[in-house]
Amino acid sequence: MAPPKVLMIAEKPSIALSIASTISGGQMHSRKGTTEVHEFEGMFNGFPAHFKVTSVTGHVFSVDFPAKYQDWAATDPADLFQASIHKTEANPKAHICRHLSQEARGCSHLVLWLDCDREGENICFEVIQCTGFQAKDDRRKVYRARFSSVTEKDILKAMNCLVEPNEYEALAVDARQEIDLKVGVAFTRFQTSYFQGKYGNLDSRVISYGPCQTPTLGFCVQRYLQITTFKPEKFWALRPHVMVDGYELQLEWERQKLFDLDVALMFQKLVLQDRILEVTDISEKQESKGRPPGLNTVNLLKIASSALGFGPQLTMQLAERLYIQGFISYPRTESTAYPLSFDFKGTLGVLANNPMWGDYVQGLLSGGYHKPQSGKDAGDHPPITPMRSANEDMLERDSWRLYQYVCQHFLGTVSPDCKYTRKKVEFSIGGEFFHCIGLHVIVKGFTSIMPWLAVSEKNLPQFAKGDKIEVSKVELFEGQTVPPDYLSESELISLMEKNGIGTDASISVHINNICERNYVQVQAGRKLVPTALGITLIRGYQCIDPDLCLPDIRGFIEQQITLVAKGEADHSCVVQHVLEQFKRKFIYFVKQIDNMDALFEAQFSPLADSGRAFSKCGKCLRYMKYISSQPSRLYCGTCEEVYYLPQKGTIKLYKELTCPLDNFELLIFAMAGPEGKSFPLCPLCYNNPPFEGIDALFGASKTGGSGMLGKGAGMPCFLCPHPTCRHSLIAQGVCACPECNGTLVLDPVSAPKWRLYCNMCNCLVLLPQGAHRISTTRERCPECDSTIIEVDFNKNTTPLEDGATLHVGCILCDDLLHSLVEVKHGKSFFKRAGKWARARGRGAYRGRGRGFGKMDPKMSFRDF
DNA sequence: GCAAGGTC
């Protein structure tokens, strides 16, 4: 009988590999799959077994609302709190679920090696669901491996005491997901719709709210408000100077500073009257500056931002790459404590021959390296350390700088502490006390590898107790208190960590979010300066319901779901309770939105006052205004109508042409990029397609259940089946796209680089270049039914005989034209002529059955 | 177009 099969699943491929190598002792076969699968024979529960180890890539599923709630216009955000939710595959293209189900076939044991935190516990149950195992089934058993690090010792220990997955912890994550989704989406949709419909110069596509991102923004705005409300105060400080051994030394006052000039002047007078300083005491003590604990993600992000000038997003990208390339260990960890079994000697050995630190490492290896500080053990991954030696030439500049820091930090953790003496000399004069401090480094320790942390030497002249010295001058320093600076990114990361906002893996995402949403801007020195929008939002929450932007809001959610994780409260009761509270807050927020709106009114301009007169409305024949801030749109002040435009491109008037259906002036939209297609559109038709049966609108990734248009999606003229308009698909369509079901249409403003583009995909066909004019005719090719085009060649470059310039023909069947066209994008256009021919029969829209449907399958680019 | 959490 074949041995039983054991399937083991890790959270990511690298851990699957470590586990498989450890348990198999390196004797395994690995094969590619959605994620790699490692197979080997071994012993399981005392019996021989066949092992398969593979992994997921984080969460398999994520939660969302069903289709009927996807339509913003048709859903009242308040209803989202009671809406059903469903889990969908987090990354449908990866087919992780299918992979797991396939690998599980024929396996009688499932061992879950997901990371040992709540999220990992939740993924356990996602995996169980995909594999078809049951959490409690005696014949096909499910086990949970609990490991505190990915080391041989811990893996083997976990393997020997397998437990059950913890459903409470998994349910706590389910609860968080549902609460975050419902609260975030409800507030986001409401405030986006409310403010975007009202103000023209709001430069944000979406005005989002979230229990992590909003408090994050709150920190930045709080600092901003401290700065703007700061009232500087003058202060004065006495600074006596003495000349000793030819050096001038400035002394510090015990009172530091005074905010009353008269009192300060009085003290100055007393000191000046005395003139003689007496040394009252000299003390010296040894102090030390401790070596750092191991490097975790948050500290890496902070240092990278403050010392290297890298944003968290960039830092994580660089770290991820260094990790994939094997230069550093896994970069997402909370732990600053090294596991007991950590191989310091091995890691030092990695750097022993490094040209940059080799000598230092040799010193540590021979002189005895130090055991690092204890630090925090979060039970996830060891601190970030170098794994492979690199030099400057092997890495890109930024990667190298980050790698360099990881190495220096690691070496710092196993170096001696820095030791120095602090000498304090105290003086009295006129009844006032002053002092000076000297510093002398005895052991540089870790600061020699992390020189920016070095203690700077401060030498003092020789003094003896009882010395009497004449003051050379008594300065009355006048200063002013200054406001704090804008919040630095590094400070923000500390605040987030302290308040439990986000996790090591998501902190960078939240910071990036508030930048992308245009709530804050990163300025020189990575200072975060809130924008008018960011400030107005936070001030709005502060006056309606300050809880909404305080960090405690995350704490509240965390505390509630922790009850679920501990099994002290029922999952659905907690979710219901928390959602009820938030719904109450939501209803109140909606009711009080006028208060926030008053702040917006002071800051932004109403739609009617925004934008510039642009093109004529077909209904009232007055000019509509173009609002360029995202989402770009036209606003007719008379009709009070908004017409969304395609996004991410430029818009111009199209001569003074109008739409024959509704008299709106036509516009030309050019997509961004040198090869972006340009096309005409009518603002009204674009937003309200006049014809049925157009199933794929331009720019519509998701149109939602009700078929309502998303902002910016619609019907340009190249999708319009109008039978006689010069700009419609019928008039401008030339032939079927070789790549998809679409139709190639003439780009009307592409002169002199004339071209056709597909109205569905990004296929591009270059027409004879440099022609004066190329236009479609009403004629069809008798052979292939393509639209006959008319080309007016330039008289200097015409390929026609006798200098003739006008040529009429089919781009597929006319030899001359055919030789002058070229496919720019898409797969081979010519060799797959059969596909071209087939595609022509299935145009997205076939005008009146005229041509696009009846096609001789033999017709093709014959001569190619 | 929306949250936050994994990871790629």
PDB file of N, CA, C and O (backbone and C1' of nucleotides) in Angstrom, chain A residues 63 70 185 189 212 503 506 510, chain B:
ATOM      1  N   VAL A  63     -12.224  40.296   1.261  1.00  0.00           N
ATOM      2  CA  VAL A  63     -13.673  40.495   1.322  1.00  0.00           C
ATOM      3  C   VAL A  63     -14.107  41.688   0.473  1.00  0.00           C
ATOM      4  O   VAL A  63     -13.349  42.633   0.291  1.00  0.00           O
ATOM      5  N   GLN A  70     -22.034  47.436  -5.695  1.00  0.00           N
ATOM      6  CA  GLN A  70     -20.851  48.071  -6.289  1.00  0.00           C
ATOM      7  C   GLN A  70     -21.180  49.408  -6.929  1.00  0.00           C
ATOM      8  O   GLN A  70     -20.295  50.225  -7.165  1.00  0.00           O
ATOM      9  N   VAL A 185     -15.624  51.931   3.432  1.00  0.00           N
ATOM     10  CA  VAL A 185     -16.316  52.166   2.164  1.00  0.00           C
ATOM     11  C   VAL A 185     -17.515  53.096   2.360  1.00  0.00           C
ATOM     12  O   VAL A 185     -17.747  53.990   1.545  1.00  0.00           O
ATOM     13  N   ARG A 189     -17.460  56.567   0.331  1.00  0.00           N
ATOM     14  CA  ARG A 189     -18.427  56.866  -0.731  1.00  0.00           C
ATOM     15  C   ARG A 189     -19.238  58.105  -0.404  1.00  0.00           C
ATOM     16  O   ARG A 189     -19.462  58.954  -1.256  1.00  0.00           O
ATOM     17  N   CYS A 212      -7.275  53.413   9.538  1.00  0.00           N
ATOM     18  CA  CYS A 212      -5.821  53.572   9.661  1.00  0.00           C
ATOM     19  C   CYS A 212      -5.358  54.842   8.971  1.00  0.00           C
ATOM     20  O   CYS A 212      -4.609  55.631   9.523  1.00  0.00           O
ATOM     21  N   THR A 503       0.480  47.822  10.429  1.00  0.00           N
ATOM     22  CA  THR A 503       1.433  46.796  10.849  1.00  0.00           C
ATOM     23  C   THR A 503       2.745  47.059  10.128  1.00  0.00           C
ATOM     24  O   THR A 503       2.812  47.932   9.267  1.00  0.00           O
ATOM     25  N   SER A 506       2.095  47.199   6.593  1.00  0.00           N
ATOM     26  CA  SER A 506       1.119  48.111   5.994  1.00  0.00           C
ATOM     27  C   SER A 506       1.364  49.584   6.309  1.00  0.00           C
ATOM     28  O   SER A 506       0.746  50.454   5.708  1.00  0.00           O
ATOM     29  N   HIS A 510      -0.178  52.957   4.196  1.00  0.00           N
ATOM     30  CA  HIS A 510      -1.036  54.036   4.684  1.00  0.00           C
ATOM     31  C   HIS A 510      -0.410  55.398   4.409  1.00  0.00           C
ATOM     32  O   HIS A 510      -1.110  56.334   4.023  1.00  0.00           O
TER      33      HIS A 510
ATOM     34  P    DG B   1     -12.421  52.141 -11.481  1.00  0.00           P
ATOM     35  O5'  DG B   1     -12.249  52.884 -10.077  1.00  0.00           O
ATOM     36  C5'  DG B   1     -11.339  53.958  -9.996  1.00  0.00           C
ATOM     37  C4'  DG B   1     -11.610  54.686  -8.701  1.00  0.00           C
ATOM     38  C3'  DG B   1     -11.675  53.750  -7.500  1.00  0.00           C
ATOM     39  O3'  DG B   1     -10.889  54.326  -6.463  1.00  0.00           O
ATOM     40  C1'  DG B   1     -13.636  55.064  -7.594  1.00  0.00           C
ATOM     41  P    DC B   2     -10.098  53.294  -5.492  1.00  0.00           P
ATOM     42  O5'  DC B   2     -11.061  53.248  -4.227  1.00  0.00           O
ATOM     43  C5'  DC B   2     -11.441  54.456  -3.568  1.00  0.00           C
ATOM     44  C4'  DC B   2     -12.274  54.125  -2.363  1.00  0.00           C
ATOM     45  C3'  DC B   2     -11.622  53.111  -1.433  1.00  0.00           C
ATOM     46  O3'  DC B   2     -10.878  53.821  -0.467  1.00  0.00           O
ATOM     47  C1'  DC B   2     -13.966  52.657  -1.772  1.00  0.00           C
ATOM     48  P    DA B   3      -9.678  53.053   0.289  1.00  0.00           P
ATOM     49  O5'  DA B   3     -10.393  52.182   1.410  1.00  0.00           O
ATOM     50  C5'  DA B   3     -11.120  52.809   2.450  1.00  0.00           C
ATOM     51  C4'  DA B   3     -10.935  51.997   3.717  1.00  0.00           C
ATOM     52  C3'  DA B   3      -9.454  51.692   3.965  1.00  0.00           C
ATOM     53  O3'  DA B   3      -9.110  51.955   5.305  1.00  0.00           O
ATOM     54  C1'  DA B   3     -10.718  49.661   3.752  1.00  0.00           C
ATOM     55  P    DA B   4      -7.620  52.080   5.726  1.00  0.00           P
ATOM     56  O5'  DA B   4      -7.238  50.580   6.100  1.00  0.00           O
ATOM     57  C5'  DA B   4      -7.974  49.910   7.127  1.00  0.00           C
ATOM     58  C4'  DA B   4      -7.432  48.510   7.307  1.00  0.00           C
ATOM     59  C3'  DA B   4      -5.900  48.416   7.308  1.00  0.00           C
ATOM     60  O3'  DA B   4      -5.535  47.574   8.388  1.00  0.00           O
ATOM     61  C1'  DA B   4      -6.819  46.952   5.688  1.00  0.00           C
ATOM     62  P    DG B   5      -4.052  47.313   8.830  1.00  0.00           P
ATOM     63  O5'  DG B   5      -3.724  45.891   8.204  1.00  0.00           O
ATOM     64  C5'  DG B   5      -4.361  44.746   8.768  1.00  0.00           C
ATOM     65  C4'  DG B   5      -4.151  43.563   7.868  1.00  0.00           C
ATOM     66  C3'  DG B   5      -2.693  43.358   7.445  1.00  0.00           C
ATOM     67  O3'  DG B   5      -2.037  42.609   8.448  1.00  0.00           O
ATOM     68  C1'  DG B   5      -4.252  42.902   5.676  1.00  0.00           C
ATOM     69  P    DG B   6      -0.488  42.299   8.312  1.00  0.00           P
ATOM     70  O5'  DG B   6      -0.452  40.910   7.546  1.00  0.00           O
ATOM     71  C5'  DG B   6       0.409  40.765   6.451  1.00  0.00           C
ATOM     72  C4'  DG B   6      -0.031  39.554   5.675  1.00  0.00           C
ATOM     73  C3'  DG B   6       0.945  39.226   4.567  1.00  0.00           C
ATOM     74  O3'  DG B   6       1.898  38.316   5.080  1.00  0.00           O
ATOM     75  C1'  DG B   6      -1.259  39.338   3.704  1.00  0.00           C
ATOM     76  P    DT B   7       3.437  38.592   4.795  1.00  0.00           P
ATOM     77  O5'  DT B   7       3.541  38.337   3.227  1.00  0.00           O
ATOM     78  C5'  DT B   7       3.262  37.037   2.721  1.00  0.00           C
ATOM     79  C4'  DT B   7       3.117  37.079   1.206  1.00  0.00           C
ATOM     80  C3'  DT B   7       4.415  37.471   0.504  1.00  0.00           C
ATOM     81  O3'  DT B   7       4.781  36.467  -0.423  1.00  0.00           O
ATOM     82  C1'  DT B   7       2.603  38.811  -0.247  1.00  0.00           C
ATOM     83  P    DC B   8       6.292  36.603  -1.059  1.00  0.00           P
ATOM     84  O5'  DC B   8       6.118  37.669  -2.238  1.00  0.00           O
ATOM     85  C5'  DC B   8       7.254  37.971  -3.009  1.00  0.00           C
ATOM     86  C4'  DC B   8       6.834  38.858  -4.176  1.00  0.00           C
ATOM     87  C3'  DC B   8       6.201  40.174  -3.752  1.00  0.00           C
ATOM     88  O3'  DC B   8       7.203  41.151  -3.599  1.00  0.00           O
ATOM     89  C1'  DC B   8       4.895  39.135  -5.468  1.00  0.00           C
TER      90       DC B   8
END
